[in-house]
Amino acid sequence: MVASPLSLTFIGTCSGGGPSASRNCTATALNLGNGQSWLIDCAEATQHKMLQFKSPLPSKVKRVFITHMHVDHVSGLVPLMSTIMFPLAYSGPPDTIRLQVYGPAGLRSFVRNNLKAMFLQLGGKYEVNELLSVDDVPTTNAPEELHESEAPGRDFYAGDDGTWPAFERTPDGWCISAGPLVHRAPCVGYIFNEPPIPRAVSPEYLARLNTIPLHLLPPGVLQPRHLLGHLQAEGAVTLADGVVLEPPPRTRGRKVVVLGDTCDASGCAEMAYGADALVHEATNAHVERAGKPSAVKNHEQVERKAIGRGHSTPRMAGDFARRINARGLVMNHFSSRFGAVPMHGHGRMAQERADFMSQLTAQAMRAFGSPNVIAAEDGFVLDIPVPEEEERWRPIPSGHAEGPVVREADVSGGDATVLGNEVHGTIMRVETPM
């Protein structure tokens, strides 16, 4: 099967109660096989973390998707733009759009006003495209209002059901959709659909291709095999006798769903169905602390408090993963009380953190009905494999070449060591902060 690498880097995994010493606030990168990265949310110090993890480097970011306008999701955007579009490092055409930004109403004016207030100059152009409801007032694109480096953005209005299906299609075939989330501020989740993936061409198909008489080939095609590239890239070919030659079979592309803050993601459920990777917040959770009574007596109390703040628990994340038949769930946006487990720590604090995260993961697994759950930490890199036809997630012992494993990778590029955590259908690398 011919497929490009696809991965997620969890740059920041803390909620708005942070950042904490072990977690930065929210940012996640979708890394494409063409060398580009798309960023979902951009908290304060996101670019610093990117430089630390080297995955991705700021220069690789070509699109940014903001889920909502809370400070822990958007405050790092303008500083990142000033780095990506640093004028002295750019010598290309001045009207080239170098960065495309997407998000809710108000994002365009937020970026514009910050750039103007700080007298920032950029190399090339950026574009802010807003996802609007029927009641939203679009931000003006009047020439006299634009920042000097701003290209007029596009306005995408939600359909009758409040969603933005296929609002963007990239030149290489990616289809991007968005759906509304229930939160304290207007918030969306993003659905990224990869185009179908060509499979390895079977000998039988090539043999049939070679039987086509030369006089039936389209103009300029000298041999039947020369049709293969067109068939794989463009689709069916009509021969001179009217026979339609169908392309080789292809595998469906991967679907990656990254949600913003929410206590109810129902608005994304239909478009998110069958996600290969679901990223869902789990801000609050009921945990038992060894030897100490809990101030909150049960999961239901924590869930009610979470919903009242527009957030979710691990059980709620697992419920949604089960509802959309996801292949795997990655939780993020944890309360600052749930610090990351020290990579090489051994004391009581490290053990308590490990126990907390184990409880959170177990809660999500029970609700999901699947072991394919990860509690993300800053620096996690999740490799997303191509789904085989009729493929089913199944337990595979870590360390098996054909199965998914969790690895610890040195940021200097050293060999990875297996940690032994089973993550079925995905491969995660944990990049260690320097």
Coordinates of C-alpha atoms in Angstrom, one line a residue, residues 16 38 48 60 95-96 102 120 166 189 218 226 237 255 260-261 291-292 297 317 321 383 389:
G16 CA -7.0 26.8 31.0
W38 CA -1.4 22.0 10.5
H48 CA 8.7 27.5 22.4
K60 CA 6.5 23.7 8.7
D95 CA 1.5 38.6 -2.2
T96 CA 2.1 34.9 -1.6
Y102 CA -9.4 29.3 10.4
L120 CA 4.4 43.9 13.5
A166 CA -16.3 20.1 3.6
G189 CA -14.3 20.5 16.4
P218 CA -5.6 8.1 -25.8
H226 CA 1.8 4.5 -19.3
V237 CA -9.9 6.6 -18.6
K255 CA -9.9 10.4 9.3
G260 CA -12.1 21.8 21.2
D261 CA -13.4 22.2 24.7
G291 CA -4.7 6.8 51.9
K292 CA -6.7 10.0 51.5
K297 CA -17.6 11.5 46.5
A317 CA -14.7 11.2 26.2
A321 CA -15.5 7.6 21.2
D383 CA 1.6 7.8 14.3
E389 CA -10.1 -3.1 4.6

